[in-house]
Coordinates of C-alpha atoms and ligand atoms in Angstrom, one line a residue:
M1 CA 12.9 92.7 -15.6
T2 CA 12.3 96.5 -15.3
D3 CA 9.0 98.4 -16.5
T4 CA 9.6 101.1 -18.5
V5 CA 7.3 104.2 -18.8
F6 CA 7.8 107.1 -21.6
S7 CA 7.1 110.0 -21.6
T8 CA 6.2 111.2 -24.8
T9 CA 4.6 114.6 -24.2
L10 CA 6.8 117.2 -26.1
L11 CA 5.4 120.5 -26.7
P12 CA 6.5 121.8 -29.9
A13 CA 8.9 124.6 -30.0
E14 CA 7.1 127.8 -29.3
D15 CA 7.9 131.5 -29.7
A16 CA 10.3 131.1 -26.4
C17 CA 12.3 128.6 -27.8
R18 CA 12.4 130.6 -31.4
F19 CA 16.1 131.4 -32.1
D20 CA 17.2 134.2 -34.2
P21 CA 20.1 134.1 -36.0
P22 CA 23.4 136.2 -35.1
T23 CA 22.9 139.4 -37.1
Y24 CA 26.2 140.8 -36.6
P25 CA 27.7 140.0 -40.0
C26 CA 31.1 138.3 -39.7
L27 CA 34.0 136.9 -41.2
I28 CA 35.3 133.3 -39.8
V29 CA 38.8 132.3 -40.1
I30 CA 39.7 128.8 -39.8
L31 CA 43.2 128.2 -39.2
G32 CA 44.4 124.7 -39.9
A33 CA 41.7 124.5 -42.5
S34 CA 43.6 121.6 -44.1
G35 CA 42.9 119.5 -41.1
D36 CA 40.5 116.8 -39.4
L37 CA 38.5 119.1 -37.3
A38 CA 38.0 121.5 -39.9
G39 CA 36.8 119.2 -42.8
R40 CA 35.3 116.8 -40.6
K41 CA 33.6 119.0 -37.9
I42 CA 33.9 123.0 -38.2
I43 CA 32.6 123.4 -42.1
P44 CA 30.0 120.9 -42.2
S45 CA 28.7 122.5 -39.4
L46 CA 29.2 126.0 -40.5
Y47 CA 27.5 124.4 -43.5
R48 CA 24.2 123.2 -41.7
L49 CA 23.8 126.3 -39.9
F50 CA 23.7 128.4 -43.3
L51 CA 21.1 125.1 -44.0
L52 CA 19.1 126.3 -41.3
H53 CA 19.3 129.8 -42.0
L54 CA 21.0 130.4 -38.4
L55 CA 24.1 132.4 -39.8
P56 CA 24.2 136.2 -40.2
R57 CA 23.3 137.3 -43.8
D58 CA 26.3 138.5 -44.5
F59 CA 29.2 136.1 -44.0
A60 CA 32.3 134.6 -45.4
V61 CA 35.1 131.3 -44.5
L62 CA 38.3 132.0 -44.9
G63 CA 40.7 128.6 -44.7
C64 CA 43.8 128.7 -43.6
S65 CA 46.8 126.3 -43.6
R66 CA 50.5 125.4 -45.0
T67 CA 49.0 123.3 -47.6
Q68 CA 49.0 124.8 -51.0
L69 CA 45.6 125.2 -52.1
D70 CA 43.5 127.9 -54.2
S71 CA 39.9 128.7 -53.3
P72 CA 38.2 126.6 -56.0
L73 CA 40.2 123.3 -55.0
F74 CA 39.7 124.0 -51.1
R75 CA 35.6 124.0 -52.2
S76 CA 35.8 121.2 -54.0
R77 CA 37.3 118.8 -51.3
L78 CA 35.0 120.2 -48.5
Q79 CA 32.2 120.0 -51.4
H80 CA 33.5 116.0 -51.5
S81 CA 33.8 115.1 -48.0
I82 CA 30.2 117.0 -47.3
E83 CA 28.3 115.4 -49.9
Q84 CA 30.0 112.0 -48.3
A85 CA 28.7 112.3 -45.3
G86 CA 25.0 112.8 -46.9
A87 CA 24.4 116.5 -46.4
D88 CA 21.5 118.1 -48.8
M89 CA 23.6 119.8 -51.1
S90 CA 20.6 121.8 -52.6
R91 CA 22.7 125.5 -51.4
W92 CA 26.1 124.5 -51.6
Q93 CA 26.7 126.3 -54.3
E94 CA 25.8 129.5 -52.6
F95 CA 27.8 128.7 -49.3
S96 CA 30.4 127.9 -51.6
E97 CA 30.8 130.9 -53.0
K98 CA 31.3 132.5 -49.2
L99 CA 34.2 130.1 -48.9
Y100 CA 37.7 131.1 -49.6
Y101 CA 41.4 130.1 -48.9
Q102 CA 44.4 131.6 -48.1
Q103 CA 47.9 129.6 -47.6
L104 CA 49.4 130.4 -44.1
L105 CA 52.6 129.4 -43.0
Y106 CA 52.4 129.4 -39.5
E107 CA 55.7 130.8 -38.0
E108 CA 55.9 133.1 -40.8
R109 CA 54.9 136.9 -39.8
A110 CA 54.8 137.9 -43.6
S111 CA 52.4 135.2 -43.9
F112 CA 50.3 137.0 -41.0
D113 CA 50.7 140.3 -43.1
A114 CA 49.0 138.5 -46.1
L115 CA 46.9 137.1 -44.1
A116 CA 45.3 140.7 -42.8
D117 CA 45.3 141.8 -46.5
A118 CA 43.0 138.5 -47.2
I119 CA 40.8 139.8 -44.1
A120 CA 40.3 142.9 -45.2
R121 CA 39.8 142.0 -49.0
I122 CA 37.2 139.1 -47.9
S123 CA 35.8 141.2 -45.3
D124 CA 35.0 144.2 -48.2
T125 CA 33.8 141.8 -50.9
H126 CA 31.0 140.4 -48.7
K127 CA 30.2 143.0 -46.4
T128 CA 31.5 141.6 -43.2
G129 CA 32.5 144.7 -41.3
A130 CA 36.2 144.3 -39.3
N131 CA 34.0 141.2 -36.9
C132 CA 36.4 138.1 -37.2
L133 CA 36.1 135.1 -35.2
Y134 CA 39.3 132.9 -35.3
Y135 CA 39.3 129.4 -34.9
L136 CA 42.3 127.5 -33.9
A137 CA 41.9 123.8 -35.6
L138 CA 45.7 123.2 -35.4
P139 CA 47.6 120.9 -33.1
P140 CA 48.0 122.4 -29.7
F141 CA 51.7 123.0 -30.4
L142 CA 51.0 125.7 -33.1
F143 CA 48.9 127.7 -30.7
E144 CA 51.4 130.5 -28.8
T145 CA 52.8 131.0 -32.2
V146 CA 49.7 131.6 -34.0
I147 CA 48.2 133.9 -31.1
T148 CA 51.4 135.6 -31.2
L149 CA 51.6 136.3 -34.8
L150 CA 47.7 137.2 -34.8
G151 CA 48.6 139.8 -32.1
Q152 CA 51.4 141.2 -34.1
A153 CA 50.0 141.5 -37.3
G154 CA 47.2 143.5 -35.9
L155 CA 44.4 140.8 -35.9
A156 CA 43.5 140.6 -32.1
A157 CA 42.7 144.4 -31.6
E158 CA 39.4 145.0 -32.1
P159 CA 38.8 147.9 -34.5
S160 CA 36.2 150.8 -33.4
G161 CA 32.6 149.3 -33.4
A162 CA 34.0 145.5 -34.2
W163 CA 34.7 142.5 -32.4
R164 CA 37.6 139.7 -32.7
R165 CA 37.2 136.2 -31.4
I166 CA 39.0 133.3 -30.9
I167 CA 38.5 129.7 -30.5
V168 CA 40.3 127.4 -28.7
E169 CA 39.8 123.7 -28.8
K170 CA 40.9 121.5 -26.1
P171 CA 43.9 120.4 -25.1
F172 CA 44.5 124.1 -23.7
G173 CA 48.0 123.1 -22.4
S174 CA 49.4 120.0 -21.2
D175 CA 49.7 120.7 -17.6
L176 CA 49.1 123.8 -14.8
Q177 CA 52.5 125.9 -16.1
S178 CA 51.6 125.2 -20.0
A179 CA 48.3 126.2 -19.5
M180 CA 49.1 129.3 -17.5
R181 CA 51.8 130.3 -20.3
L182 CA 49.5 129.9 -23.3
D183 CA 46.9 132.4 -21.1
A184 CA 49.5 135.0 -20.4
I185 CA 50.1 134.6 -24.3
L186 CA 46.5 134.7 -25.0
S187 CA 46.1 137.7 -22.8
D188 CA 48.9 139.2 -24.3
C189 CA 46.6 139.6 -27.5
F190 CA 43.0 139.1 -26.4
Q191 CA 41.0 140.0 -23.6
E192 CA 39.2 137.2 -21.9
R193 CA 35.8 138.1 -23.6
Q194 CA 37.4 137.5 -26.8
I195 CA 38.1 134.3 -26.0
F196 CA 36.5 131.1 -26.4
R197 CA 37.9 128.1 -24.9
I198 CA 35.9 125.2 -25.7
D199 CA 35.2 121.9 -25.1
H200 CA 32.1 120.8 -27.9
Y201 CA 31.5 117.9 -25.1
L202 CA 29.3 120.7 -23.4
A203 CA 27.1 121.6 -26.4
K204 CA 25.6 118.4 -26.4
E205 CA 22.0 119.0 -25.8
T206 CA 21.8 116.3 -23.1
V207 CA 24.8 117.8 -21.1
Q208 CA 23.2 121.4 -21.5
N209 CA 19.7 119.3 -19.9
I210 CA 21.7 118.8 -16.8
L211 CA 21.5 122.7 -15.6
A212 CA 17.9 122.6 -17.1
F213 CA 16.8 119.5 -15.4
R214 CA 18.3 120.4 -12.5
F215 CA 17.4 124.2 -11.9
A216 CA 14.3 124.3 -13.8
N217 CA 12.3 121.5 -11.5
A218 CA 12.0 123.4 -8.0
I219 CA 11.3 118.9 -6.8
L220 CA 14.9 118.2 -7.2
R221 CA 16.3 121.3 -5.3
P222 CA 16.1 120.0 -1.5
L223 CA 16.8 116.3 -2.9
W224 CA 20.2 117.6 -4.3
S225 CA 22.8 117.1 -1.7
R226 CA 24.9 115.0 0.4
K227 CA 21.5 114.2 2.5
Y228 CA 19.7 112.1 0.0
I229 CA 22.5 111.5 -2.5
E230 CA 24.8 108.7 -1.6
Y231 CA 27.3 108.9 -4.5
I232 CA 27.5 110.3 -8.2
D233 CA 28.9 108.2 -11.0
I234 CA 30.3 110.4 -14.5
C235 CA 31.6 107.7 -16.9
A236 CA 32.3 108.1 -20.6
L237 CA 33.5 104.5 -22.0
E238 CA 34.9 104.6 -25.7
T239 CA 35.3 101.2 -27.7
L240 CA 37.6 102.7 -30.1
G241 CA 41.3 102.1 -29.4
I242 CA 43.8 105.3 -30.2
E243 CA 43.1 105.2 -33.7
Q244 CA 45.7 107.0 -35.6
R245 CA 46.4 109.3 -32.9
A246 CA 49.9 107.6 -31.1
G247 CA 51.8 110.9 -31.3
Y248 CA 49.1 112.7 -29.1
Y249 CA 47.6 109.8 -27.4
E250 CA 50.8 108.8 -25.9
K251 CA 51.5 112.3 -24.5
A252 CA 48.1 113.0 -23.4
G253 CA 47.0 109.5 -21.5
V254 CA 43.5 109.4 -20.6
L255 CA 43.7 111.8 -17.7
R256 CA 44.5 114.9 -20.0
D257 CA 42.7 113.7 -23.1
M258 CA 39.1 113.1 -21.0
F259 CA 39.7 114.3 -17.4
Q260 CA 41.0 117.9 -17.3
N261 CA 38.3 118.6 -19.4
H262 CA 35.1 116.4 -19.9
M263 CA 34.8 114.8 -16.9
L264 CA 35.8 117.4 -14.5
Q265 CA 33.1 120.0 -16.8
L266 CA 30.6 117.0 -16.5
L267 CA 31.2 117.0 -12.4
S268 CA 31.0 120.7 -12.1
L269 CA 27.2 120.7 -13.8
V270 CA 26.0 118.3 -11.1
A271 CA 27.6 119.6 -8.3
M272 CA 27.9 123.4 -8.6
E273 CA 25.3 125.4 -6.6
P274 CA 22.2 127.0 -8.3
P275 CA 22.9 130.2 -9.9
A276 CA 21.7 133.3 -8.8
Q277 CA 20.7 134.2 -12.2
F278 CA 20.9 132.1 -14.9
Q279 CA 23.7 134.1 -17.0
T280 CA 27.3 133.6 -18.7
E281 CA 29.6 134.9 -15.6
T282 CA 27.3 133.7 -12.6
V283 CA 26.9 130.4 -13.6
R284 CA 31.0 130.3 -14.7
T285 CA 31.8 131.5 -11.4
R286 CA 29.7 128.7 -9.9
K287 CA 31.6 126.2 -11.7
A288 CA 35.0 127.9 -10.6
A289 CA 33.7 127.7 -7.2
V290 CA 33.7 123.5 -7.4
F291 CA 36.7 123.4 -9.0
K292 CA 38.3 125.1 -5.7
A293 CA 36.4 122.8 -3.6
L294 CA 38.0 120.1 -5.0
R295 CA 39.6 118.0 -2.6
P296 CA 43.5 117.4 -3.6
F297 CA 44.6 113.6 -3.8
A298 CA 46.7 112.6 -1.2
L299 CA 49.4 110.7 -2.8
E300 CA 51.1 108.4 -0.5
N301 CA 47.2 106.7 -0.4
I302 CA 46.7 106.9 -4.2
T303 CA 45.7 103.4 -4.8
D304 CA 42.7 103.9 -2.7
H305 CA 41.7 107.1 -4.8
I306 CA 42.7 106.0 -8.4
A307 CA 42.9 102.8 -10.4
L308 CA 44.9 103.6 -14.1
G309 CA 44.7 100.9 -16.9
Q310 CA 46.0 99.9 -20.0
Y311 CA 44.7 98.1 -22.7
T312 CA 45.9 94.9 -23.9
E313 CA 44.9 92.7 -27.4
G314 CA 41.3 91.6 -26.9
A315 CA 38.3 90.7 -28.7
M316 CA 35.7 93.6 -29.9
D317 CA 32.9 92.6 -32.0
G318 CA 34.2 88.9 -32.7
H319 CA 37.7 90.9 -33.8
L320 CA 40.9 90.1 -32.0
V321 CA 42.4 94.0 -31.8
P322 CA 45.8 95.0 -30.4
G323 CA 46.9 96.3 -27.3
Y324 CA 47.8 99.9 -26.5
R325 CA 51.4 98.6 -26.5
Q326 CA 51.1 97.1 -29.7
E327 CA 49.6 100.2 -31.4
Q328 CA 51.0 101.7 -34.5
G329 CA 53.7 104.5 -32.6
V330 CA 53.2 103.6 -29.4
D331 CA 56.1 102.8 -27.2
P332 CA 56.2 98.7 -26.7
Q333 CA 56.7 99.8 -23.1
S334 CA 54.6 102.6 -22.7
L335 CA 52.7 103.2 -19.2
T336 CA 50.4 105.8 -20.7
P337 CA 47.1 105.0 -19.1
T338 CA 44.4 104.7 -21.5
F339 CA 41.9 104.0 -18.6
A340 CA 41.3 105.8 -15.2
T341 CA 38.7 105.4 -12.4
M342 CA 39.0 107.9 -9.9
K343 CA 37.0 108.9 -6.4
V344 CA 36.5 112.6 -6.0
F345 CA 35.3 114.7 -2.9
V346 CA 34.0 118.1 -3.0
D347 CA 34.8 119.7 0.1
N348 CA 31.7 121.7 0.6
R349 CA 28.7 121.8 2.7
R350 CA 26.6 120.3 0.1
W351 CA 28.7 117.3 -1.1
Q352 CA 30.8 116.7 2.1
G353 CA 31.4 112.9 2.2
V354 CA 29.9 112.0 -1.1
P355 CA 32.1 110.5 -3.3
F356 CA 32.4 111.2 -7.3
Y357 CA 33.5 108.2 -9.5
L358 CA 34.9 109.5 -12.5
T359 CA 36.1 106.6 -15.3
S360 CA 36.9 106.8 -18.5
G361 CA 38.6 104.4 -20.9
K362 CA 39.2 103.3 -24.3
R363 CA 38.6 100.0 -26.1
M364 CA 35.9 99.3 -23.6
R365 CA 33.4 96.5 -24.0
E366 CA 30.2 99.2 -24.3
K367 CA 30.4 102.7 -25.7
E368 CA 28.6 104.7 -23.2
T369 CA 28.6 108.3 -21.5
K370 CA 26.3 108.5 -18.6
I371 CA 26.1 110.1 -15.3
I372 CA 24.2 108.5 -12.5
V373 CA 23.0 110.1 -9.5
Q374 CA 22.2 107.2 -6.8
F375 CA 20.0 108.4 -4.1
R376 CA 20.1 107.1 -0.6
D377 CA 17.9 104.2 0.4
V378 CA 14.8 104.8 2.6
S379 CA 14.8 104.0 6.1
R380 CA 15.9 99.9 6.7
S381 CA 13.2 99.8 9.3
L382 CA 10.2 100.8 7.3
F383 CA 10.4 98.0 4.9
K384 CA 11.9 95.0 6.9
S385 CA 12.3 92.3 4.7
D386 CA 14.9 92.4 2.0
K387 CA 12.8 90.5 -0.5
M388 CA 10.2 93.8 -0.5
L389 CA 12.6 95.9 -1.4
C390 CA 14.3 93.9 -3.8
C391 CA 15.5 96.3 -6.1
G392 CA 18.0 99.4 -5.6
P393 CA 16.9 102.8 -4.3
N394 CA 16.1 105.5 -6.3
R395 CA 18.7 106.6 -9.1
L396 CA 18.4 109.8 -11.5
T397 CA 20.7 108.8 -14.7
F398 CA 21.7 111.5 -17.3
S399 CA 22.4 109.3 -20.7
I400 CA 24.7 111.3 -22.7
Q401 CA 26.0 108.9 -25.1
P402 CA 25.5 106.9 -27.2
Q403 CA 21.4 107.3 -26.4
E404 CA 20.6 111.0 -25.2
K405 CA 17.9 110.7 -22.0
I406 CA 17.2 110.8 -19.2
T407 CA 16.1 108.1 -16.8
L408 CA 14.7 108.2 -13.2
S409 CA 14.3 104.9 -11.4
F410 CA 12.1 104.3 -8.7
R411 CA 10.0 101.6 -7.1
A412 CA 6.5 100.7 -7.4
K413 CA 4.4 97.8 -5.8
N414 CA 4.1 94.6 -7.8
P415 CA 0.5 94.0 -8.6
G416 CA -0.9 91.0 -6.6
P417 CA -1.8 90.2 -3.0
V418 CA 1.9 90.8 -1.6
M419 CA 3.4 94.1 -0.4
C420 CA 6.7 93.7 -2.4
F421 CA 8.4 95.9 -4.9
R422 CA 9.3 96.1 -8.8
P423 CA 11.5 98.2 -10.8
I424 CA 10.2 101.2 -12.9
D425 CA 12.0 103.9 -15.2
L426 CA 10.6 106.8 -15.9
E427 CA 12.2 107.9 -19.2
F428 CA 12.4 111.1 -21.5
C429 CA 14.6 110.3 -24.7
Y430 CA 15.5 112.9 -27.1
A431 CA 15.7 110.3 -29.6
G432 CA 12.9 111.6 -32.6
D433 CA 12.8 114.6 -30.7
R434 CA 15.8 116.5 -31.7
G435 CA 13.7 119.3 -34.1
E436 CA 16.0 121.9 -34.6
G437 CA 18.1 120.9 -31.9
L438 CA 22.2 121.7 -32.7
E439 CA 24.8 119.3 -33.0
A440 CA 27.6 120.4 -30.7
Y441 CA 30.1 122.3 -33.0
E442 CA 26.6 124.0 -34.5
K443 CA 25.9 125.2 -30.9
V444 CA 29.6 125.9 -30.0
L445 CA 30.0 128.0 -33.1
I446 CA 26.5 129.9 -32.8
D447 CA 27.4 130.8 -29.2
C448 CA 30.7 132.4 -30.3
L449 CA 29.0 134.2 -33.1
N450 CA 26.9 135.6 -30.5
G451 CA 29.6 136.5 -28.2
D452 CA 27.9 134.0 -25.5
Q453 CA 31.0 132.7 -23.4
M454 CA 28.1 130.4 -21.1
L455 CA 30.0 127.3 -22.4
S456 CA 33.1 127.9 -23.2
L457 CA 35.6 127.7 -20.1
R458 CA 36.8 130.6 -18.2
Q459 CA 40.5 131.2 -17.1
D460 CA 40.0 130.2 -13.4
S461 CA 38.7 126.9 -14.0
E462 CA 40.8 126.1 -16.5
E463 CA 43.6 126.5 -14.6
L464 CA 41.6 125.2 -11.2
C465 CA 41.1 122.0 -13.1
W466 CA 44.9 121.6 -14.1
A467 CA 45.7 122.3 -10.6
F468 CA 43.8 119.8 -9.2
L469 CA 45.2 117.0 -11.8
T470 CA 48.7 117.9 -12.3
P471 CA 50.5 116.9 -9.1
L472 CA 48.7 113.4 -10.0
I473 CA 49.9 113.2 -13.7
Q474 CA 53.4 114.6 -12.6
D475 CA 53.3 111.5 -10.1
C476 CA 52.2 109.2 -13.0
E477 CA 55.1 110.6 -15.4
Q478 CA 57.8 110.1 -13.2
C479 CA 56.7 106.6 -12.6
I480 CA 56.6 106.5 -9.0
R481 CA 53.5 105.1 -8.6
T482 CA 52.6 104.2 -12.0
E483 CA 53.5 100.4 -12.1
Q484 CA 51.2 100.6 -8.4
I485 CA 48.5 102.0 -10.2
L486 CA 48.4 100.9 -13.7
H487 CA 46.7 97.8 -14.5
F488 CA 46.1 96.1 -17.7
Y489 CA 42.7 95.0 -19.1
P490 CA 41.9 93.5 -22.4
A491 CA 40.6 95.1 -25.0
G492 CA 36.4 94.7 -25.1
S493 CA 36.5 94.0 -20.8
P494 CA 34.6 96.1 -18.4
G495 CA 37.9 97.8 -17.5
P496 CA 40.6 96.3 -14.8
A497 CA 39.2 95.0 -11.8
E498 CA 40.7 97.3 -9.3
A499 CA 38.5 99.9 -10.5
E500 CA 35.6 98.4 -9.3
K501 CA 37.7 98.2 -5.7
I502 CA 38.4 101.9 -6.0
R503 CA 34.3 102.0 -5.4
M504 CA 33.6 99.5 -3.0
N505 CA 36.0 101.1 -0.6
Q506 CA 34.2 103.8 -0.1
Ligands
LIG601 N1 39.9 115.7 -35.0 C1 38.9 116.0 -33.9 O1 37.7 115.4 -34.1 C2 39.2 116.9 -32.6 C3 38.3 117.3 -31.3 C4 38.9 117.6 -30.7 C5 39.4 118.5 -30.4 N2 40.6 118.6 -31.4 C6 41.8 119.3 -31.6 O2 41.6 120.3 -32.3 C7 42.9 120.5 -33.2 C8 42.9 120.4 -34.6 O3 42.8 119.1 -34.6 P1 42.7 118.0 -36.1 O4 42.5 116.9 -35.9 O5 42.2 118.8 -37.3 O6 44.4 118.4 -36.4 P2 45.1 117.8 -37.3 O7 44.5 117.2 -38.8 O8 46.2 117.1 -37.1 O9 45.7 119.3 -38.3 C9 45.5 120.4 -38.3 C10 46.3 121.1 -39.4 O10 47.5 121.4 -39.1 C11 48.2 121.2 -39.7 N3 49.6 120.4 -39.0 C12 49.4 119.5 -38.5 N4 50.4 118.9 -38.0 C13 51.3 120.1 -38.3 C14 52.7 120.3 -37.9 N5 53.6 119.3 -37.4 N6 53.4 120.8 -38.1 C15 52.4 122.3 -38.7 N7 51.4 122.1 -39.3 C16 50.9 121.3 -38.7 C17 48.2 120.7 -40.8 O11 47.7 121.9 -41.9 P3 48.9 122.0 -43.3 O12 50.0 121.2 -42.9 O13 48.1 122.3 -44.1 O14 49.0 123.4 -42.4 C18 46.4 120.1 -40.5 O15 45.7 120.2 -41.7 C19 43.8 120.0 -32.3 O16 44.1 120.9 -31.2 C20 43.0 118.8 -32.0 O17 43.5 118.5 -30.6 C21 40.4 117.9 -32.8

């Protein structure tokens, strides 16, 4: 049993934490506005920011997609879904007066000229000046065409004194080559400071807190290296299967879906060197340095480093769920991995020899995202009896989902006449303390409106991550070794046993 000590000393938000809404007026243009992301995340997030008085005074939202809709219909569809989600509707009317819809045919230049006219008209009505934020909420195969046509229609160029920015959601390319091509197309039309490659995961409070915790607490500084840390374990486990996304998932698999972005980003936050200043470019440069130091996989010994898995039929919450190959739209012989564990090394002075275990999977027993920093044990000569050291060495855990908390586990003396230990957890939990905390998409939007690129991925980092994973992905896709490293696990289990072997084989 572990005792838990809760830290409850939470200071109210003081002036230092006060956030002033962006002052620049802006028109937010959502491309793919009839889709899931726009309806479930982007527009509800904008509405919540509006409720919190965190949007600029002068703003408007223009939704575009192929579907034939008009603005009133667009508004009423959104009203319905936002109501269903249980939002406070008291200011909906006021918000919805700033919502517009324009049909857009993604491959037609004339449609983009009409979009330019609509932008000019709405900007004029709502006094948003010429500032525009484009949100690509589209399937990735449309990105290149849409970016090119935005450029050709003159929508990327910044009129004097105004800004134009573009948000590109992950997945950003499907391998190194496609990511570089997309970057080339983007940089034909936009400058790097205008481009926000986002992974909303990084905007979660607990993820951001990794940097705060590491760099604002001097006591951790001397401990944060190979000298005191034995290994780092990053896992993102889901109970869900692929839902209705077979088309996407069959092509992506877990390596593209989770590792190229979320998992490597989490690794970079844990492993990066302290920046000289907590500023956008210095932080992004430190992150890029981690990606540069990733040791390439030795494909000839791949089974020492990677175990892939695919779920089969199994029981989840007492219900039988189908295996991946039985999911609608999935090839019955599919070799697409839905699970992976990999052992990764960061070859620099700080981390030489320390394994980073990255694990992600679908249809797992539990839904959980966390980072465990496992410290080395005290010298065995100090406490000779195993009984005394019954519980494990220190461990720091950043829990990201479903609970958002930080836990430090340590040993304390068990009360009584004998010198023996018991485990104690010191825990800080975000639950109930969210205050004015923003949800991930809200934070992403605010940052983009403010032009703050701290959480968005810079081109070099994006490409370095692909450069690291692409040889592995290609190796798997050419089936050279897939059958050797792909193991089946029943839905509702902790994953294939081979994943555990990767960890044992330090
Ligand atoms: N949904 C999420 O929670 C989520 C999370 C993270 C990242 N993302 C990423 O965000 C982007 C948008 O995701 P989403 O879930 O909103 O996508 P979606 O619903 O499948 O598609 C968005 C819109 O794109 C248009 N579209 C879809 N398929 C098309 C096709 N074959 N040809 C032309 N237009 C098509 C549709 O609008 P019209 O037919 O009206 O044009 C659709 O409403 C994707 O890149 C996705 O990977 C989504």
